[in-house]
GROMACS .gro file of C-alpha atoms in nm:
model
  417
    1MET     CA    1   2.917  27.119  14.813
    2LYS     CA    2   2.797  27.312  15.118
    3VAL     CA    3   3.030  27.591  15.230
    4LEU     CA    4   3.026  27.793  15.552
    5VAL     CA    5   3.203  28.132  15.564
    6ILE     CA    6   3.287  28.262  15.913
    7GLY     CA    7   3.272  28.642  15.952
    8SER     CA    8   3.063  28.947  15.874
    9GLY     CA    9   3.279  29.206  15.697
   10GLY     CA   10   3.363  29.321  15.347
   11ARG     CA   11   3.634  29.056  15.325
   12GLU     CA   12   3.383  28.780  15.396
   13HIS     CA   13   3.134  28.926  15.148
   14ALA     CA   14   3.408  28.922  14.880
   15ILE     CA   15   3.497  28.561  14.967
   16ALA     CA   16   3.129  28.456  14.952
   17TRP     CA   17   3.080  28.648  14.625
   18SER     CA   18   3.373  28.455  14.471
   19LEU     CA   19   3.269  28.117  14.610
   20VAL     CA   20   2.911  28.126  14.479
   21LYS     CA   21   3.048  28.165  14.125
   22SER     CA   22   3.170  27.804  14.150
   23ASP     CA   23   2.947  27.538  13.995
   24LYS     CA   24   3.062  27.310  14.279
   25VAL     CA   25   2.903  27.525  14.551
   26ASP     CA   26   2.535  27.438  14.590
   27GLN     CA   27   2.472  27.612  14.921
   28LEU     CA   28   2.659  27.893  15.094
   29TYR     CA   29   2.609  27.982  15.460
   30ALA     CA   30   2.767  28.269  15.653
   31TRP     CA   31   2.810  28.292  16.032
   32PRO     CA   32   2.695  28.562  16.106
   33GLY     CA   33   2.723  28.720  15.759
   34ASN     CA   34   2.570  29.056  15.666
   35PRO     CA   35   2.285  29.193  15.450
   36GLY     CA   36   2.507  29.182  15.139
   37ILE     CA   37   2.596  28.817  15.188
   38ALA     CA   38   2.227  28.744  15.260
   39GLN     CA   39   2.154  28.826  14.894
   40ILE     CA   40   2.369  28.532  14.776
   41GLY     CA   41   2.360  28.288  15.070
   42GLU     CA   42   2.199  28.210  15.403
   43CYS     CA   43   2.315  28.402  15.711
   44VAL     CA   44   2.315  28.235  16.054
   45GLU     CA   45   2.308  28.448  16.367
   46GLY     CA   46   2.597  28.381  16.602
   47SER     CA   47   2.933  28.499  16.732
   48VAL     CA   48   3.258  28.410  16.551
   49GLU     CA   49   3.396  28.329  16.899
   50ASP     CA   50   3.129  28.062  16.964
   51LEU     CA   51   3.347  27.770  16.859
   52ASP     CA   52   3.112  27.507  17.000
   53GLY     CA   53   2.814  27.662  16.823
   54ILE     CA   54   3.000  27.669  16.492
   55LEU     CA   55   3.103  27.303  16.526
   56ALA     CA   56   2.742  27.205  16.607
   57PHE     CA   57   2.619  27.392  16.298
   58VAL     CA   58   2.883  27.229  16.072
   59GLU     CA   59   2.777  26.885  16.192
   60ALA     CA   60   2.402  26.950  16.178
   61HIS     CA   61   2.418  27.087  15.822
   62ASP     CA   62   2.683  26.850  15.677
   63ILE     CA   63   2.911  27.139  15.580
   64ASP     CA   64   3.180  27.024  15.336
   65LEU     CA   65   3.420  27.319  15.380
   66THR     CA   66   3.442  27.593  15.643
   67VAL     CA   67   3.626  27.911  15.539
   68ILE     CA   68   3.741  28.117  15.839
   69GLY     CA   69   3.759  28.488  15.758
   70PRO     CA   70   3.868  28.677  16.074
   71GLU     CA   71   4.181  28.631  16.281
   72VAL     CA   72   4.015  28.602  16.623
   73PRO     CA   73   3.852  28.257  16.575
   74LEU     CA   74   4.172  28.132  16.409
   75CYS     CA   75   4.379  28.242  16.708
   76MET     CA   76   4.120  28.079  16.939
   77GLY     CA   77   4.170  27.745  16.760
   78LEU     CA   78   3.855  27.711  16.547
   79ALA     CA   79   4.042  27.529  16.268
   80ASP     CA   80   4.180  27.278  16.523
   81LYS     CA   81   3.835  27.217  16.672
   82LEU     CA   82   3.672  27.150  16.334
   83GLU     CA   83   3.956  26.943  16.188
   84ASN     CA   84   3.989  26.732  16.504
   85ALA     CA   85   3.619  26.647  16.457
   86GLY     CA   86   3.685  26.539  16.096
   87HIS     CA   87   3.576  26.849  15.903
   88LYS     CA   88   3.758  27.027  15.619
   89VAL     CA   89   3.874  27.381  15.692
   90PHE     CA   90   4.038  27.665  15.502
   91GLY     CA   91   4.243  27.843  15.767
   92PRO     CA   92   4.558  27.769  15.969
   93ARG     CA   93   4.560  27.587  16.301
   94GLN     CA   94   4.607  27.776  16.627
   95LYS     CA   95   4.986  27.740  16.656
   96ALA     CA   96   5.037  27.885  16.308
   97ALA     CA   97   4.775  28.155  16.375
   98THR     CA   98   4.999  28.284  16.656
   99LEU     CA   99   5.205  28.446  16.378
  100GLU     CA  100   4.932  28.711  16.385
  101GLY     CA  101   4.812  28.660  16.742
  102SER     CA  102   5.147  28.766  16.890
  103LYS     CA  103   5.381  29.025  16.736
  104ALA     CA  104   5.666  28.899  16.957
  105PHE     CA  105   5.613  28.537  16.846
  106SER     CA  106   5.612  28.655  16.484
  107LYS     CA  107   5.932  28.860  16.516
  108ASP     CA  108   6.105  28.565  16.685
  109PHE     CA  109   5.993  28.339  16.396
  110MET     CA  110   6.142  28.584  16.144
  111ALA     CA  111   6.468  28.617  16.333
  112ARG     CA  112   6.515  28.239  16.368
  113HIS     CA  113   6.436  28.169  16.002
  114ASN     CA  114   6.637  28.455  15.847
  115ILE     CA  115   6.336  28.641  15.710
  116PRO     CA  116   6.433  29.009  15.658
  117THR     CA  117   6.259  29.240  15.907
  118ALA     CA  118   6.319  29.552  16.116
  119LYS     CA  119   6.536  29.557  16.429
  120TYR     CA  120   6.315  29.507  16.738
  121GLU     CA  121   6.292  29.463  17.114
  122GLU     CA  122   6.001  29.318  17.314
  123VAL     CA  123   5.912  29.472  17.650
  124THR     CA  124   5.660  29.411  17.929
  125GLU     CA  125   5.776  29.662  18.193
  126LEU     CA  126   5.758  30.039  18.154
  127SER     CA  127   6.103  30.109  18.302
  128ASP     CA  128   6.259  29.851  18.067
  129ALA     CA  129   6.067  29.999  17.772
  130TYR     CA  130   6.195  30.351  17.847
  131GLU     CA  131   6.550  30.215  17.868
  132LYS     CA  132   6.521  30.024  17.538
  133LEU     CA  133   6.389  30.337  17.364
  134SER     CA  134   6.742  30.480  17.373
  135GLU     CA  135   6.851  30.206  17.128
  136PHE     CA  136   6.618  30.342  16.857
  137SER     CA  137   6.614  30.661  16.655
  138TYR     CA  138   6.291  30.851  16.579
  139PRO     CA  139   6.037  30.794  16.449
  140VAL     CA  140   6.003  30.459  16.629
  141VAL     CA  141   5.727  30.200  16.577
  142ILE     CA  142   5.540  30.074  16.884
  143LYS     CA  143   5.326  29.761  16.840
  144ALA     CA  144   5.088  29.597  17.085
  145ASP     CA  145   5.175  29.228  17.098
  146GLY     CA  146   4.818  29.097  17.080
  147LEU     CA  147   4.526  29.134  16.841
  148ALA     CA  148   4.405  29.494  16.817
  149ALA     CA  149   4.188  29.500  16.502
  150GLY     CA  150   4.449  29.687  16.298
  151LYS     CA  151   4.482  29.966  16.556
  152GLY     CA  152   4.771  29.835  16.767
  153VAL     CA  153   5.052  30.014  16.581
  154VAL     CA  154   5.170  30.366  16.666
  155ILE     CA  155   5.449  30.554  16.487
  156ALA     CA  156   5.597  30.782  16.754
  157GLU     CA  157   5.771  31.087  16.609
  158ASN     CA  158   5.954  31.182  16.930
  159GLU     CA  159   6.040  31.063  17.280
  160THR     CA  160   5.740  31.232  17.445
  161VAL     CA  161   5.489  31.055  17.219
  162ALA     CA  162   5.677  30.725  17.249
  163LYS     CA  163   5.678  30.731  17.630
  164GLU     CA  164   5.311  30.828  17.650
  165THR     CA  165   5.214  30.549  17.407
  166LEU     CA  166   5.416  30.290  17.599
  167LYS     CA  167   5.257  30.401  17.926
  168GLU     CA  168   4.904  30.374  17.781
  169MET     CA  169   4.965  30.035  17.615
  170LEU     CA  170   5.149  29.862  17.898
  171SER     CA  171   4.902  29.985  18.162
  172GLY     CA  172   4.611  29.847  17.961
  173GLU     CA  173   4.453  30.196  17.932
  174ILE     CA  174   4.419  30.142  17.559
  175LEU     CA  175   4.382  29.809  17.378
  176GLY     CA  176   4.337  29.618  17.707
  177GLY     CA  177   4.531  29.293  17.723
  178ALA     CA  178   4.659  29.330  17.366
  179GLY     CA  179   4.915  29.584  17.490
  180LYS     CA  180   5.043  29.405  17.802
  181LYS     CA  181   5.349  29.309  17.596
  182VAL     CA  182   5.485  29.559  17.342
  183VAL     CA  183   5.731  29.536  17.054
  184LEU     CA  184   5.958  29.834  16.986
  185GLU     CA  185   6.063  29.837  16.624
  186GLU     CA  186   6.293  30.028  16.394
  187PHE     CA  187   6.100  30.257  16.156
  188LEU     CA  188   6.147  30.141  15.797
  189LYS     CA  189   6.144  30.383  15.505
  190GLY     CA  190   5.996  30.301  15.164
  191PHE     CA  191   5.647  30.207  15.050
  192GLU     CA  192   5.416  29.948  15.198
  193CYS     CA  193   5.306  29.650  14.996
  194SER     CA  194   5.071  29.361  15.069
  195LEU     CA  195   5.171  29.011  14.957
  196LEU     CA  196   4.891  28.755  14.992
  197CYS     CA  197   4.950  28.386  14.920
  198PHE     CA  198   4.753  28.063  14.919
  199THR     CA  199   4.931  27.779  15.096
  200ASP     CA  200   4.861  27.421  15.203
  201GLY     CA  201   5.175  27.409  15.417
  202GLN     CA  202   5.377  27.243  15.140
  203THR     CA  203   5.315  27.463  14.836
  204ILE     CA  204   5.279  27.841  14.837
  205VAL     CA  205   5.118  28.039  14.553
  206PRO     CA  206   5.143  28.421  14.560
  207MET     CA  207   4.833  28.615  14.458
  208VAL     CA  208   4.844  28.927  14.242
  209SER     CA  209   4.974  29.237  14.419
  210ALA     CA  210   4.762  29.495  14.598
  211LYS     CA  211   4.813  29.830  14.768
  212ASP     CA  212   4.624  29.913  15.089
  213HIS     CA  213   4.578  30.264  15.233
  214LYS     CA  214   4.577  30.239  15.613
  215GLN     CA  215   4.554  30.594  15.748
  216ILE     CA  216   4.222  30.772  15.779
  217TYR     CA  217   4.298  31.093  15.588
  218ASP     CA  218   4.428  31.173  15.239
  219ASN     CA  219   4.806  31.185  15.191
  220ASN     CA  220   4.847  30.916  15.461
  221LYS     CA  221   4.765  31.146  15.751
  222GLY     CA  222   4.596  31.064  16.080
  223PRO     CA  223   4.558  30.742  16.278
  224ASN     CA  224   4.569  30.391  16.134
  225THR     CA  225   4.245  30.218  16.042
  226GLY     CA  226   4.159  29.867  15.927
  227GLY     CA  227   4.212  29.999  15.572
  228MET     CA  228   4.043  30.278  15.374
  229GLY     CA  229   4.079  30.136  15.024
  230SER     CA  230   4.292  29.924  14.796
  231VAL     CA  231   4.400  29.884  14.436
  232SER     CA  232   4.528  29.581  14.247
  233PRO     CA  233   4.783  29.555  14.096
  234ASN     CA  234   5.000  29.768  14.325
  235PRO     CA  235   5.098  30.060  14.098
  236PHE     CA  236   5.423  30.123  14.290
  237LEU     CA  237   5.562  29.769  14.290
  238GLN     CA  238   5.839  29.705  14.038
  239GLU     CA  239   5.850  29.361  13.875
  240GLU     CA  240   6.217  29.308  13.959
  241VAL     CA  241   6.140  29.359  14.332
  242GLU     CA  242   5.845  29.121  14.318
  243ALA     CA  243   6.071  28.858  14.163
  244THR     CA  244   6.289  28.856  14.479
  245PHE     CA  245   6.000  28.778  14.716
  246ARG     CA  246   6.011  28.401  14.671
  247LYS     CA  247   6.382  28.360  14.743
  248ASP     CA  248   6.407  28.619  15.022
  249ILE     CA  249   6.072  28.572  15.198
  250LEU     CA  250   5.848  28.286  15.079
  251ASP     CA  251   6.109  28.009  15.071
  252PRO     CA  252   6.238  28.082  15.425
  253PHE     CA  253   5.876  28.120  15.546
  254MET     CA  254   5.781  27.774  15.418
  255LYS     CA  255   6.102  27.624  15.558
  256GLY     CA  256   6.017  27.784  15.894
  257LEU     CA  257   5.666  27.634  15.894
  258ALA     CA  258   5.812  27.289  15.837
  259GLU     CA  259   6.087  27.324  16.098
  260ASP     CA  260   5.844  27.460  16.359
  261GLN     CA  261   5.581  27.197  16.269
  262MET     CA  262   5.305  27.447  16.195
  263ASP     CA  263   4.996  27.315  16.013
  264TYR     CA  264   4.915  27.603  15.779
  265ARG     CA  265   4.634  27.559  15.525
  266GLY     CA  266   4.485  27.889  15.422
  267VAL     CA  267   4.604  28.239  15.335
  268VAL     CA  268   4.916  28.410  15.461
  269PHE     CA  269   4.913  28.787  15.428
  270ILE     CA  270   5.262  28.938  15.443
  271GLY     CA  271   5.293  29.312  15.504
  272LEU     CA  272   5.613  29.440  15.343
  273MET     CA  273   5.814  29.761  15.331
  274VAL     CA  274   6.004  29.800  15.006
  275ASP     CA  275   6.298  30.039  14.978
  276GLN     CA  276   6.563  30.059  14.706
  277GLY     CA  277   6.469  29.720  14.564
  278LYS     CA  278   6.480  29.538  14.899
  279ALA     CA  279   6.179  29.414  15.094
  280LYS     CA  280   6.147  29.362  15.470
  281VAL     CA  281   5.853  29.199  15.648
  282LEU     CA  282   5.644  29.427  15.870
  283GLU     CA  283   5.396  29.161  15.982
  284PHE     CA  284   5.231  28.830  15.909
  285ASN     CA  285   4.853  28.804  15.908
  286VAL     CA  286   4.699  28.459  15.892
  287ARG     CA  287   4.394  28.543  15.680
  288PHE     CA  288   4.289  28.751  15.383
  289GLY     CA  289   4.359  29.124  15.421
  290ASP     CA  290   4.072  29.370  15.425
  291PRO     CA  291   4.022  29.556  15.188
  292GLU     CA  292   4.295  29.399  14.971
  293THR     CA  293   4.081  29.085  14.933
  294GLN     CA  294   3.803  29.278  14.764
  295ALA     CA  295   4.040  29.406  14.493
  296ILE     CA  296   4.235  29.082  14.454
  297LEU     CA  297   3.944  28.836  14.432
  298MET     CA  298   3.775  29.046  14.164
  299ARG     CA  299   4.079  28.962  13.948
  300LEU     CA  300   4.069  28.585  14.014
  301ASP     CA  301   3.988  28.387  13.698
  302SER     CA  302   4.018  28.043  13.863
  303ASP     CA  303   3.754  27.877  14.081
  304LEU     CA  304   3.809  27.993  14.441
  305PHE     CA  305   3.640  27.683  14.581
  306ASP     CA  306   3.885  27.458  14.392
  307ILE     CA  307   4.179  27.651  14.541
  308MET     CA  308   4.043  27.643  14.896
  309TRP     CA  309   3.948  27.275  14.873
  310ALA     CA  310   4.299  27.195  14.745
  311CYS     CA  311   4.456  27.386  15.036
  312ALA     CA  312   4.238  27.204  15.289
  313ASN     CA  313   4.344  26.869  15.137
  314LYS     CA  314   4.714  26.957  15.090
  315LYS     CA  315   4.687  26.937  14.710
  316LEU     CA  316   4.753  27.297  14.609
  317LYS     CA  317   5.027  27.188  14.369
  318ASP     CA  318   4.757  27.025  14.152
  319VAL     CA  319   4.559  27.349  14.097
  320GLU     CA  320   4.638  27.621  13.845
  321VAL     CA  321   4.566  27.970  13.982
  322LYS     CA  322   4.487  28.219  13.704
  323TRP     CA  323   4.437  28.595  13.723
  324SER     CA  324   4.291  28.870  13.505
  325ASN     CA  325   4.523  29.146  13.382
  326ASP     CA  326   4.261  29.408  13.471
  327THR     CA  327   4.290  29.671  13.744
  328VAL     CA  328   4.053  29.695  14.042
  329THR     CA  329   3.992  29.999  14.261
  330CYS     CA  330   3.816  29.955  14.598
  331VAL     CA  331   3.720  30.254  14.816
  332VAL     CA  332   3.589  30.218  15.171
  333LEU     CA  333   3.294  30.430  15.283
  334ALA     CA  334   3.328  30.485  15.658
  335SER     CA  335   3.117  30.626  15.939
  336GLY     CA  336   3.205  30.978  16.053
  337GLY     CA  337   3.439  30.960  16.353
  338TYR     CA  338   3.596  30.624  16.258
  339PRO     CA  339   3.848  30.492  16.374
  340GLY     CA  340   3.730  30.664  16.694
  341ASN     CA  341   3.369  30.682  16.812
  342TYR     CA  342   3.097  30.682  16.549
  343GLU     CA  343   2.720  30.653  16.519
  344LYS     CA  344   2.539  30.339  16.406
  345GLY     CA  345   2.195  30.304  16.252
  346GLU     CA  346   2.225  30.573  15.981
  347VAL     CA  347   2.005  30.496  15.679
  348ILE     CA  348   2.197  30.414  15.359
  349THR     CA  349   2.052  30.525  15.024
  350GLY     CA  350   2.159  30.523  14.659
  351LEU     CA  351   2.282  30.166  14.613
  352ASP     CA  352   1.994  30.099  14.371
  353GLN     CA  353   2.120  30.378  14.143
  354LEU     CA  354   2.464  30.231  14.069
  355ASP     CA  355   2.578  30.105  13.728
  356ASP     CA  356   2.606  29.729  13.672
  357ASP     CA  357   2.988  29.738  13.662
  358ILE     CA  358   3.006  29.868  14.021
  359VAL     CA  359   3.045  29.592  14.280
  360VAL     CA  360   2.944  29.674  14.639
  361PHE     CA  361   3.066  29.466  14.931
  362HIS     CA  362   2.897  29.518  15.268
  363ALA     CA  363   3.144  29.572  15.553
  364GLY     CA  364   2.938  29.714  15.839
  365THR     CA  365   2.566  29.715  15.757
  366ALA     CA  366   2.245  29.586  15.911
  367LEU     CA  367   1.873  29.576  15.830
  368LYS     CA  368   1.644  29.776  16.058
  369ASP     CA  369   1.271  29.803  15.994
  370GLY     CA  370   1.332  29.695  15.635
  371GLN     CA  371   1.595  29.964  15.573
  372LEU     CA  372   1.969  29.919  15.519
  373VAL     CA  373   2.159  30.103  15.793
  374THR     CA  374   2.519  30.150  15.908
  375ASN     CA  375   2.646  29.904  16.167
  376GLY     CA  376   3.023  29.956  16.183
  377GLY     CA  377   3.316  30.190  16.127
  378ARG     CA  378   3.382  30.068  15.775
  379VAL     CA  379   3.039  30.043  15.612
  380LEU     CA  380   3.067  29.969  15.238
  381ASN     CA  381   3.338  29.882  14.983
  382ILE     CA  382   3.275  30.033  14.640
  383CYS     CA  383   3.468  29.852  14.365
  384ASN     CA  384   3.519  29.855  13.990
  385LYS     CA  385   3.726  29.637  13.756
  386GLY     CA  386   3.855  29.777  13.427
  387LYS     CA  387   4.148  29.827  13.194
  388ASP     CA  388   4.346  30.078  13.400
  389LEU     CA  389   4.368  30.262  13.731
  390THR     CA  390   4.250  30.598  13.596
  391SER     CA  391   3.919  30.466  13.462
  392THR     CA  392   3.842  30.241  13.761
  393ARG     CA  393   3.912  30.520  14.009
  394GLU     CA  394   3.688  30.756  13.814
  395LYS     CA  395   3.399  30.508  13.805
  396VAL     CA  396   3.424  30.429  14.176
  397TYR     CA  397   3.425  30.794  14.281
  398GLN     CA  398   3.137  30.872  14.044
  399ALA     CA  399   2.939  30.589  14.204
  400ILE     CA  400   3.017  30.718  14.554
  401GLU     CA  401   2.849  31.049  14.467
  402LYS     CA  402   2.517  30.859  14.439
  403ILE     CA  403   2.544  30.697  14.784
  404HIS     CA  404   2.450  30.868  15.108
  405PHE     CA  405   2.433  30.812  15.482
  406ASP     CA  406   2.478  31.072  15.756
  407GLY     CA  407   2.845  31.119  15.840
  408MET     CA  408   2.968  30.924  15.533
  409TYR     CA  409   3.342  30.965  15.478
  410CYS     CA  410   3.600  30.829  15.234
  411ARG     CA  411   3.953  30.904  15.124
  412LYS     CA  412   3.977  31.074  14.785
  413ASP     CA  413   4.330  30.955  14.698
  414ILE     CA  414   4.300  30.574  14.688
  415GLY     CA  415   4.547  30.442  14.428
  416LEU     CA  416   4.748  30.764  14.410
  417HIS     CA  417   5.106  30.798  14.534
   0.00000   0.00000   0.00000
């Protein structure tokens, strides 16, 4: 089989890394890919938003399965375009992708299908937003409706911060069009948990648990990022809570897909807040999470291609999905200044000195004059799989000491409470 992976980040490198293990995958392409993926497949220059270009490539190269990594091409309708032309795709169609593309659409879906979530109001006018603020206590969560690359959520501790954030979002000063509609949301207490599932629209199979660390600084301080590290399994998730997810969340989600006639073949990523044994949904994402994917896929014992092919063909019920009992720690190495402004083009050294049990996924790298350099805010994902959290954390942080690029930054508390 020939497989095309769309995207260029650490998530896509982890997907490609898992797919090439399959004896059914003869050739792997990535559009546009990155230097890490280039070591295991063929990278094709192009934008993930060039839907026509991607379709032309799929047809010219007889691609058997296209795996769409990022949310933007999904929300633009790439799965629809490819499937309407007769090609197999792993990724939901555009209508289903709106569950991530619009926070308001997603909250309405949850409300109509009795999926537990926080109280909310959607607003488009500043005066209305200020008025609705009085219905919430502080802190209050303010979410841009549209796609904002993980940076469209602000937790406002007081009225002054809330009003300033609303003014900036609704005026388009920050986040552009993503903030022209805003969702005000009740702040939920508890701990965050990521629930990723494979689905073909008829069957849903939860993956093993993972814990993501969103904020830039240790002890969950500072602004949100795309994710600074992850561990799997989630060390804070109790088994009895996990057992309630299917009845409370997954069953109503699948019922909602059917009732709303959404064609969903891919991954659903459900962000949860768990408090006192009860879980509420924070958000739906319509693709693998990053960097949860890196930790989760390292624990997958089944053939990822088989699972994705089954989802694309609505035969997930026929595939057994098996997982390792090991623990994985994944730490993100970021450019100094991220998630704000940062430099690109810094030379990366030390990757050739790492032990064989360290897995490195490239998230924001490029080749320049034969040297590996930084090319994004999140640059590398350093991962290790082992018997327990203590040993995997230790190995990852020991490996990080051997790696260098100017401005390199990472959190030191990934996996800790």
